[in-house]
mmCIF file of C-alpha atoms in Angstrom:
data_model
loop_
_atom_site.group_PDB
_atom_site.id
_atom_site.type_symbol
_atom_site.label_atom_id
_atom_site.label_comp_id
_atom_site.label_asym_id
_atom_site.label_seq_id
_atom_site.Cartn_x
_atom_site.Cartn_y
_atom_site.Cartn_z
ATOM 1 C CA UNK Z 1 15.965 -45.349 5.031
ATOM 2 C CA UNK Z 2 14.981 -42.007 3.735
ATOM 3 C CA UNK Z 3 13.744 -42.544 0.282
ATOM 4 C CA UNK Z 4 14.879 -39.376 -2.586
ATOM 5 C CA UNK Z 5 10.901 -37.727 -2.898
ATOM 6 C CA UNK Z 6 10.995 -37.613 1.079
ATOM 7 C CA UNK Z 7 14.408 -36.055 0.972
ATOM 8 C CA UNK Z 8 13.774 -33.469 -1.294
ATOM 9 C CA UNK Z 9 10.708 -32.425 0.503
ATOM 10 C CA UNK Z 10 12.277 -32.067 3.771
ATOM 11 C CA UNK Z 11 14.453 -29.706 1.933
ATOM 12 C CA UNK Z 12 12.286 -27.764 0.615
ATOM 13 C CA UNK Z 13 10.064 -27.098 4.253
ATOM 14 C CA UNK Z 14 13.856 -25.814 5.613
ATOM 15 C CA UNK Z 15 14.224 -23.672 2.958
ATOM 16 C CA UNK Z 16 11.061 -22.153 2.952
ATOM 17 C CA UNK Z 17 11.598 -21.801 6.803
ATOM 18 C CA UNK Z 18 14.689 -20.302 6.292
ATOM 19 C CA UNK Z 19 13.506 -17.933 3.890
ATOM 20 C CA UNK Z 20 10.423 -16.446 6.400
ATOM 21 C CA UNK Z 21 13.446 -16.134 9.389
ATOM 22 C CA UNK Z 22 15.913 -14.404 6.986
ATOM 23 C CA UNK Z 23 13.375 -12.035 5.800
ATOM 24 C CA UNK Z 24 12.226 -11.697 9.617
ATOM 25 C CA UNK Z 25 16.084 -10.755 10.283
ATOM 26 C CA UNK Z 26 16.754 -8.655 7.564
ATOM 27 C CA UNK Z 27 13.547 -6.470 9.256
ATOM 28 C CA UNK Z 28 14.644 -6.310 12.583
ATOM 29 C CA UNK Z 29 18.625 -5.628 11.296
ATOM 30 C CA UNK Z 30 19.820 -4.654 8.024
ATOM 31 C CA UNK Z 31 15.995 -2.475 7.468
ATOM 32 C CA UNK Z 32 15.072 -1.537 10.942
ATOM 33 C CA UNK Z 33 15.712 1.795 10.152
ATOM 34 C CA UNK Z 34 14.364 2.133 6.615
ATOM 35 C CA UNK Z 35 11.347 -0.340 7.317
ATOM 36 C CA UNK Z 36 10.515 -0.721 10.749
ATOM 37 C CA UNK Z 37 11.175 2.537 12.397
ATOM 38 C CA UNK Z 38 9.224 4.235 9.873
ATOM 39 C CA UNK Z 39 6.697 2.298 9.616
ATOM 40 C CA UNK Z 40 6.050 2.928 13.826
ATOM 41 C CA UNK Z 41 6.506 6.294 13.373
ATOM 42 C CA UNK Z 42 3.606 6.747 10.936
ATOM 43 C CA UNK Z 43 1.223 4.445 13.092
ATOM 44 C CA UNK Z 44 2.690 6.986 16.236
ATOM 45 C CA UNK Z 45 2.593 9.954 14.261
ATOM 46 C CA UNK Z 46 -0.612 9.437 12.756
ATOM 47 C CA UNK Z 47 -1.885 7.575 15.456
ATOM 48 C CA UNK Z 48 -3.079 4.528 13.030
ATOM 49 C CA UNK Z 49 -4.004 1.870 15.834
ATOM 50 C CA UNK Z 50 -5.857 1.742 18.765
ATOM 51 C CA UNK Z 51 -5.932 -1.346 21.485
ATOM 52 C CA UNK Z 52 -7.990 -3.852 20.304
ATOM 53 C CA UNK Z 53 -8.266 -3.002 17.004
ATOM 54 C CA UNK Z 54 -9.051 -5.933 14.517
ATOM 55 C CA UNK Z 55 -6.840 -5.018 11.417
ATOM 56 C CA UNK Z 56 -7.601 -6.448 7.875
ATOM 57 C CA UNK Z 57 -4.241 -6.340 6.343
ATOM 58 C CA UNK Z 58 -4.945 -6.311 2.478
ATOM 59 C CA UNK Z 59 -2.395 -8.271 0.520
ATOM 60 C CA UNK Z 60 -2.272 -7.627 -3.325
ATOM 61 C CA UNK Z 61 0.255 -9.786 -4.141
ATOM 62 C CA UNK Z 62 2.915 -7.113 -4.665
ATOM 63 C CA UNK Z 63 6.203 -5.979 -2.709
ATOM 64 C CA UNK Z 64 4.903 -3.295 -0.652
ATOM 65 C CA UNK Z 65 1.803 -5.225 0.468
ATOM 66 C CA UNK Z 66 3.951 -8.389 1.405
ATOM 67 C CA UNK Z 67 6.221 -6.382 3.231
ATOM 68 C CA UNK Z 68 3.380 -4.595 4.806
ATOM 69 C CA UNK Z 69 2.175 -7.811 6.308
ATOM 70 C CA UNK Z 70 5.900 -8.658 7.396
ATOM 71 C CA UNK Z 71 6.020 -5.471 9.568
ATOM 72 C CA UNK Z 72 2.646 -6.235 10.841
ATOM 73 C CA UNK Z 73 4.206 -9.096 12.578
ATOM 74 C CA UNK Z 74 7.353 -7.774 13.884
ATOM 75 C CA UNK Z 75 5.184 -5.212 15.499
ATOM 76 C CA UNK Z 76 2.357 -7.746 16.679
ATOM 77 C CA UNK Z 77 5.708 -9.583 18.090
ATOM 78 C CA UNK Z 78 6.376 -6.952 19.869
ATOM 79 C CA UNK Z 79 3.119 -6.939 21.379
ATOM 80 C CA UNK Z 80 2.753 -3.244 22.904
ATOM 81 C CA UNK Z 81 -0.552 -2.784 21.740
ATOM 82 C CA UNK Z 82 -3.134 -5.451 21.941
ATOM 83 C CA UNK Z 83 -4.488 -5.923 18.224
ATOM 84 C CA UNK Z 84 -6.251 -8.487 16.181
ATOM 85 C CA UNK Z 85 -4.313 -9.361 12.710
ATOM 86 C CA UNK Z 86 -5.858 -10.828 9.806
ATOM 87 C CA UNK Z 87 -3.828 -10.704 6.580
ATOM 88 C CA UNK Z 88 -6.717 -10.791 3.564
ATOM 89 C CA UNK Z 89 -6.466 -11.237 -0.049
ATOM 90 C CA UNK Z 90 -8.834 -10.582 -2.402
ATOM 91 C CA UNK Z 91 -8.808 -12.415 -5.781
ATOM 92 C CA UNK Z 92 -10.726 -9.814 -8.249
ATOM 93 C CA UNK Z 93 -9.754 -12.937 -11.376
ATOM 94 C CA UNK Z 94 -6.346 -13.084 -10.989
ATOM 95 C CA UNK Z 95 -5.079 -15.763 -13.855
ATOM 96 C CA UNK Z 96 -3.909 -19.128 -12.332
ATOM 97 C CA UNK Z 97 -0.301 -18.503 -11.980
ATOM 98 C CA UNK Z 98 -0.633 -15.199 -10.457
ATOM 99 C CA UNK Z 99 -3.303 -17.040 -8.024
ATOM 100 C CA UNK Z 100 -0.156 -19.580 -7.084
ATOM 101 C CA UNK Z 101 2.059 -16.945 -7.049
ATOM 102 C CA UNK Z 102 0.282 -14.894 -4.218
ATOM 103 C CA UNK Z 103 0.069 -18.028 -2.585
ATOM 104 C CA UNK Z 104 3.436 -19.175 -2.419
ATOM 105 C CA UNK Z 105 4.811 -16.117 -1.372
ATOM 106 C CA UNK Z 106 2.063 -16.182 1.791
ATOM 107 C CA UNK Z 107 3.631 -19.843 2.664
ATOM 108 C CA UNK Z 108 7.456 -18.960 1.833
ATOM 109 C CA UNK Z 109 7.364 -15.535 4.164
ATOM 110 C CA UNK Z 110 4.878 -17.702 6.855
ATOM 111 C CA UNK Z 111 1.921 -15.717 6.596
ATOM 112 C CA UNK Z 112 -1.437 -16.735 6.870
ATOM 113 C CA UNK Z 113 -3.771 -15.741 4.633
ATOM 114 C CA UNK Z 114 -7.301 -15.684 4.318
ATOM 115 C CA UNK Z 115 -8.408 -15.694 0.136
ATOM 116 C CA UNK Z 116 -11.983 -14.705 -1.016
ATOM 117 C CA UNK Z 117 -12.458 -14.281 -4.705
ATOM 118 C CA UNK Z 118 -14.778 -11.827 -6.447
ATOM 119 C CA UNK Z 119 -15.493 -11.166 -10.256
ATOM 120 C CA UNK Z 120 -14.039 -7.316 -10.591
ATOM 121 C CA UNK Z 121 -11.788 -8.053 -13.455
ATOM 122 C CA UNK Z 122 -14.739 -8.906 -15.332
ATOM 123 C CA UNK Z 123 -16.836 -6.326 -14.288
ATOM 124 C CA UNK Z 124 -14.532 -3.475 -16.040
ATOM 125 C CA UNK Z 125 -12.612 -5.512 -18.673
ATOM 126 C CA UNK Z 126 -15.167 -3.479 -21.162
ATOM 127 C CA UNK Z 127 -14.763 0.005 -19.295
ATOM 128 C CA UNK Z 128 -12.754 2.109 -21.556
ATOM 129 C CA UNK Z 129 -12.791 5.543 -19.757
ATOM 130 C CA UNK Z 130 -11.211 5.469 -16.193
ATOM 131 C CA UNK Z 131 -10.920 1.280 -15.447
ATOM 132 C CA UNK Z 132 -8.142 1.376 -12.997
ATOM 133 C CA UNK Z 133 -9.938 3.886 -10.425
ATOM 134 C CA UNK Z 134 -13.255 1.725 -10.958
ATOM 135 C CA UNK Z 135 -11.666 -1.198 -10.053
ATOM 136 C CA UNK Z 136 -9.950 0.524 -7.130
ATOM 137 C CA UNK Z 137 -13.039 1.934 -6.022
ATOM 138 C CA UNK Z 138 -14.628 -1.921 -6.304
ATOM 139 C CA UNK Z 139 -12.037 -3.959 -4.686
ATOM 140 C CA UNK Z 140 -12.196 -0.942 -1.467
ATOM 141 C CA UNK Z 141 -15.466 -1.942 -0.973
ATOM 142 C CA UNK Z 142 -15.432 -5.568 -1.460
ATOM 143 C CA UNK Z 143 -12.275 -5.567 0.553
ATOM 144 C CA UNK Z 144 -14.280 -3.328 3.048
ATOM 145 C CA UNK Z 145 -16.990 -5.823 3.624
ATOM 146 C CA UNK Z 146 -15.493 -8.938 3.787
ATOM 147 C CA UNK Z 147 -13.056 -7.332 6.721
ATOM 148 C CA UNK Z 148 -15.921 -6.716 8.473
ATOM 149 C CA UNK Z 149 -17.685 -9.977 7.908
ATOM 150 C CA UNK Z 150 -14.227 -11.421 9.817
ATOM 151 C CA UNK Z 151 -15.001 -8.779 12.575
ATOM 152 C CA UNK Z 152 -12.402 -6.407 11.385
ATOM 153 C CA UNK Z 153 -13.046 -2.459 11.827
ATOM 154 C CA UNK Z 154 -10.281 -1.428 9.863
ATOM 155 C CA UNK Z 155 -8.235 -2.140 6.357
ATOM 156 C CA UNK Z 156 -4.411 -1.639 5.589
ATOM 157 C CA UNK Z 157 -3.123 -0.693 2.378
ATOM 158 C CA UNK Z 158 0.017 -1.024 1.271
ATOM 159 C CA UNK Z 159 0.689 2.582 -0.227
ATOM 160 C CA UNK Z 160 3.951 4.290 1.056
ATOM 161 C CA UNK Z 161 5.807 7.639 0.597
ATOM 162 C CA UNK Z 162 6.306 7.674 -3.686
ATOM 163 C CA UNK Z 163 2.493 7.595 -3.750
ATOM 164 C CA UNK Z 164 1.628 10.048 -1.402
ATOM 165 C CA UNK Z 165 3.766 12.332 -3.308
ATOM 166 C CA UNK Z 166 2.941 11.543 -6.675
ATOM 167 C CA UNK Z 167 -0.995 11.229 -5.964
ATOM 168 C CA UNK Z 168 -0.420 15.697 -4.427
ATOM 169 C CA UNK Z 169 1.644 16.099 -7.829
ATOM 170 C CA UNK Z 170 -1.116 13.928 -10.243
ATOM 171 C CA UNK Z 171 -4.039 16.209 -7.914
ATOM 172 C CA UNK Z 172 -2.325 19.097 -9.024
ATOM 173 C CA UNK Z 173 -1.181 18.606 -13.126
ATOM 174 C CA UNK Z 174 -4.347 16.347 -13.851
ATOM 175 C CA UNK Z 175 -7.038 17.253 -11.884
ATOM 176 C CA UNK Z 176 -6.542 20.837 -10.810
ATOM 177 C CA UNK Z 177 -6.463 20.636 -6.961
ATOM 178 C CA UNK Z 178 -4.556 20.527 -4.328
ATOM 179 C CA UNK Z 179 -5.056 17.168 -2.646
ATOM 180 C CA UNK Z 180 -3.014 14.598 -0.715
ATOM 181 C CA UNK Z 181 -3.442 10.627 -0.046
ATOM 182 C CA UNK Z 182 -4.558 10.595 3.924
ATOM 183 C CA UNK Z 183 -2.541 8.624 6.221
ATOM 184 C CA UNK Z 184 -6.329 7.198 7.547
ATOM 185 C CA UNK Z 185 -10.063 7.453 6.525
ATOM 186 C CA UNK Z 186 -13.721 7.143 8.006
ATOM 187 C CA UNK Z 187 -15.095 4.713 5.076
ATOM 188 C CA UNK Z 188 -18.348 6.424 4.060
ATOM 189 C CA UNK Z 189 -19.955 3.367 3.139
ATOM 190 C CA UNK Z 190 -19.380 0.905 6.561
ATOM 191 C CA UNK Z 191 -19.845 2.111 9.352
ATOM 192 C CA UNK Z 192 -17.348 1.798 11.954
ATOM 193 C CA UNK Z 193 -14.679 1.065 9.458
ATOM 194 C CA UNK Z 194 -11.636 2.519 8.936
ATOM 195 C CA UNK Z 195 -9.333 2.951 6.049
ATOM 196 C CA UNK Z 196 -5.148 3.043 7.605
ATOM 197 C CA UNK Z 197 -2.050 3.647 5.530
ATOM 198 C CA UNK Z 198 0.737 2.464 7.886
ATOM 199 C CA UNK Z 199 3.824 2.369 5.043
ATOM 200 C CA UNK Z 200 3.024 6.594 4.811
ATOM 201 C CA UNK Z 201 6.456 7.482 5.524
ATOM 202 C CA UNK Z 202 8.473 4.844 3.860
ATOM 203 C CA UNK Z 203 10.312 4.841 0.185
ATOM 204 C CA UNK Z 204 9.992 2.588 -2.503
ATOM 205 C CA UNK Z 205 13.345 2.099 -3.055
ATOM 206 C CA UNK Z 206 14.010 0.470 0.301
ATOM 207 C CA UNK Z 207 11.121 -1.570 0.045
ATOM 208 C CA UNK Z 208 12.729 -2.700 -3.348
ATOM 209 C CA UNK Z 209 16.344 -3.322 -1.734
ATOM 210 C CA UNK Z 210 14.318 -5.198 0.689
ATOM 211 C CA UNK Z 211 12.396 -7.397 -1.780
ATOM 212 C CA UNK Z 212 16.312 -7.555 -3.747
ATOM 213 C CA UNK Z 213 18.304 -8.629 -0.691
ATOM 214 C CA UNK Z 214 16.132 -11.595 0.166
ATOM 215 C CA UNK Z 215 15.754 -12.511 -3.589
ATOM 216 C CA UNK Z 216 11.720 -12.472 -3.596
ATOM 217 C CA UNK Z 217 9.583 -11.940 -6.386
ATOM 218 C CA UNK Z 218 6.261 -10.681 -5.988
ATOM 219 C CA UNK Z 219 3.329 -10.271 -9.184
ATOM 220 C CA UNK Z 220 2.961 -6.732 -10.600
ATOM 221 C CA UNK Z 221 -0.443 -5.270 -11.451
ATOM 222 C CA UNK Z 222 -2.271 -8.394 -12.722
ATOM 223 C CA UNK Z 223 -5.002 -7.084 -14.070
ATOM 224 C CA UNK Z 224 -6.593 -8.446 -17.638
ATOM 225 C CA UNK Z 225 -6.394 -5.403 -18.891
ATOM 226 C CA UNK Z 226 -2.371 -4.522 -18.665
ATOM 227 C CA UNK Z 227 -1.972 -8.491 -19.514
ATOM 228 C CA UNK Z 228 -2.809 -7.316 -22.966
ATOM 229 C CA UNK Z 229 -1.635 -3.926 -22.911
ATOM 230 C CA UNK Z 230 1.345 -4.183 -20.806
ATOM 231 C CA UNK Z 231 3.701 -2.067 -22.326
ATOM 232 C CA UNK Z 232 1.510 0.487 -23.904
ATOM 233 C CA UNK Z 233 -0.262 1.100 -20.757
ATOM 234 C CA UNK Z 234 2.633 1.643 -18.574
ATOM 235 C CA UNK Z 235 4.416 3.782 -20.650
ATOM 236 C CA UNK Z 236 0.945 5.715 -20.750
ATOM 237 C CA UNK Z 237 0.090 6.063 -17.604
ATOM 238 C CA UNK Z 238 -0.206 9.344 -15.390
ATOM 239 C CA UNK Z 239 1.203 7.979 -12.465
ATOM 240 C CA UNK Z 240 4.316 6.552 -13.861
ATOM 241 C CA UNK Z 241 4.731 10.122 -16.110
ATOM 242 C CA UNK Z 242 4.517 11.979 -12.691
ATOM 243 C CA UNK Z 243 7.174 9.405 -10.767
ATOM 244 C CA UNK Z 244 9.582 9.780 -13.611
ATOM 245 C CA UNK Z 245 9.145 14.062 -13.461
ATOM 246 C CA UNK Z 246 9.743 13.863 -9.982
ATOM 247 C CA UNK Z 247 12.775 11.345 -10.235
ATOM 248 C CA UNK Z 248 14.075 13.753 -13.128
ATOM 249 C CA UNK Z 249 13.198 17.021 -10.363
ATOM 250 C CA UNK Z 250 15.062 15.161 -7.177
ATOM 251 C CA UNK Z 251 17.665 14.087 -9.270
ATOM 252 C CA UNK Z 252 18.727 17.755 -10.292
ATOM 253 C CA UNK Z 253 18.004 18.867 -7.067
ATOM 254 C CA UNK Z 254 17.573 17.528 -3.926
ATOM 255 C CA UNK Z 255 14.814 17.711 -1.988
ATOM 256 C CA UNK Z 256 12.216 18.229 -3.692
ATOM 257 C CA UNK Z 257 10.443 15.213 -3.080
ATOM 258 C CA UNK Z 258 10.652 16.236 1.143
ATOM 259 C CA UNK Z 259 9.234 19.508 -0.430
ATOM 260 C CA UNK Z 260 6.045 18.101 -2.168
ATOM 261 C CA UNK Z 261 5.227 15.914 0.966
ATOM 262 C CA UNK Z 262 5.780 18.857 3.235
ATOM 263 C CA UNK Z 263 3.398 21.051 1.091
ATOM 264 C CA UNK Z 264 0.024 19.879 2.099
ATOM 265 C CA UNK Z 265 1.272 20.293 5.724
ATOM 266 C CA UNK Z 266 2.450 24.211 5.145
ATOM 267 C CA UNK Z 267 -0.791 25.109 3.539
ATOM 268 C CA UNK Z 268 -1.663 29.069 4.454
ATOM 269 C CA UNK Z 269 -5.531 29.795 3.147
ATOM 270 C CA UNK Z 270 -4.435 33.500 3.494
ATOM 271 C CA UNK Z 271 -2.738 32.763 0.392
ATOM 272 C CA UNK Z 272 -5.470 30.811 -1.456
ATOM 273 C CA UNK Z 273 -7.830 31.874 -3.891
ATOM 274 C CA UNK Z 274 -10.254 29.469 -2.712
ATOM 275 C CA UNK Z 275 -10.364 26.319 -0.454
ATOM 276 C CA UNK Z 276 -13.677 24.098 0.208
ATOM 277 C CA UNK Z 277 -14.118 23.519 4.176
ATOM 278 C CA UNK Z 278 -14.110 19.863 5.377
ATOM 279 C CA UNK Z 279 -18.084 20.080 4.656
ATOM 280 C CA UNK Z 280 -17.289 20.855 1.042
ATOM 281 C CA UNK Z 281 -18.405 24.658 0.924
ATOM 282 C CA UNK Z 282 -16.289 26.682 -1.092
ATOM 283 C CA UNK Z 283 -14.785 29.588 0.369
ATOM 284 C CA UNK Z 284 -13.410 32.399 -1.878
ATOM 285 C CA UNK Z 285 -10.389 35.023 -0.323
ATOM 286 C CA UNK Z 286 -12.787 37.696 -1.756
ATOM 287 C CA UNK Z 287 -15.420 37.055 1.219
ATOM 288 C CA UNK Z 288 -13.534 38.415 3.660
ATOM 289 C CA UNK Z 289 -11.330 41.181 1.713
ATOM 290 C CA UNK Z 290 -11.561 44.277 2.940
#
């Protein structure tokens, strides 16, 4: 006889198994074309992976990077190009329940992560100018080195199509340049590693009616420092001021948000005052004006 605790906890094992095959289903079906196709056609377009790579698939404990891993999967299933998969999370001092969090989500949506923690939280709690690209800049590199510790020679990130586009229109307002967030990178600091960005081409808001249709919840940013500031730092921030213009923009009219993407591949130096050369030299149109 099947007492009530063993009951209940063959329950639970179905459930979560039925959760990682719905979510499996819902890729391959209801998102194939907002998810999957998209996310092919930037590793295709952009030409992301190579056979035998060893990929380091970063997991932050949000939406996009969960469903990053989930698509890393269906493609690995797949199995048209021979790669290595590990699927890494980094704990910079993530509080307890955002630790569990991250890990229940791994076991509910079967994926198998590898944790290593680190002190980065710490490390910038007392920054006050600038803590959220410091910390970005340390978790890269600590990400970065523990990948290739596991034998890894690249790194995912989770960043999709709203950031591309708001990081060309934050380059431009805030820091007076014309920039964009590459699809890949050369890491300057490990050699032989790479830097991919396979979610370039997707939108948010599918990966959100993804994340709503299988009724997941994933942490937000979980740093100490929005913890205590949480509302006065996201109504504050840059980013979020430059999403909402560009809601407001695409919202009056359409297309605008194709247009900023397609800008910093239309780019005509006849028409700039000045560019700097992938070296970094700065070339003015007044050298050669005749």
């Amino acid at each position: 006889m099947i007492d009530e605790k063993t009951e209940q906890s063959t329950q639970k094992i179905i459930s979560e198994d039925d959760t990682a095959k719905r979510v499996e289903d819902s890729i391959r079906k209801r998102f194939r074309k907002k998810l999957f196709s998209r996310f092919t056609k930037a590793i295709v377009e952009y030409d992301l992976i190579q056979p035998d790579d060893k990929i380091a698939v970063c997991i932050s404990g949000g939406k996009d990077s969960f469903v990053m891993a989930k698509l890393f999967q269906e493609l690995k299933r797949h199995n048209k190009i021979p790669f290595g998969l590990v699927f890494l999370v980094m704990d910079p001092g993530y509080n307890e329940a955002n630790r569990r969090a991250i890990e229940r989500n791994a076991k509910l949506l079967d994926i198998p992560i590898t944790v290593f923690s680190t002190d980065i939280f710490d490390s910038v709690s007392n920054i006050e100018k600038s803590p959220c690209y410091i910390c970005a800049r340390m978790r890269r590199g600590h990400l970065y080195h523990r990948a290739k510790d596991l034998g890894c020679n690249k790194i995912a990130l989770g960043h999709h199509y709203d950031d591309v586009i708001s990081t060309i229109l934050m380059g431009m307002l805030y820091g007076g340049q014309v920039q964009t967030m590459m699809p890949k990178l050369k890491s300057e600091n490990f050699e032989g590693m790479q830097l991919i960005r396979p979610m370039y081409l997707i939108r948010e808001e599918h990966i959100i009616q993804w994340r709503d249709a299988n009724g997941l919840e994933f942490i937000q940013c979980a740093c100490k420092f929005t913890e205590s500031n949480a509302n006065s730092h996201e109504e504050n921030s840059k980013r979020l001021k430059v999403k909402n213009l560009i809601h407001r923009l695409e919202a009056e009219d359409a297309g605008i948000e194709q247009n900023i993407f397609r800008s910093v591949e239309n780019v005509s130096l006849k028409t700039l005052i000045a560019y700097k050369d992938k070296d970094g030299v700065k070339h003015r149109f007044t050298d050669d004006y005749r």
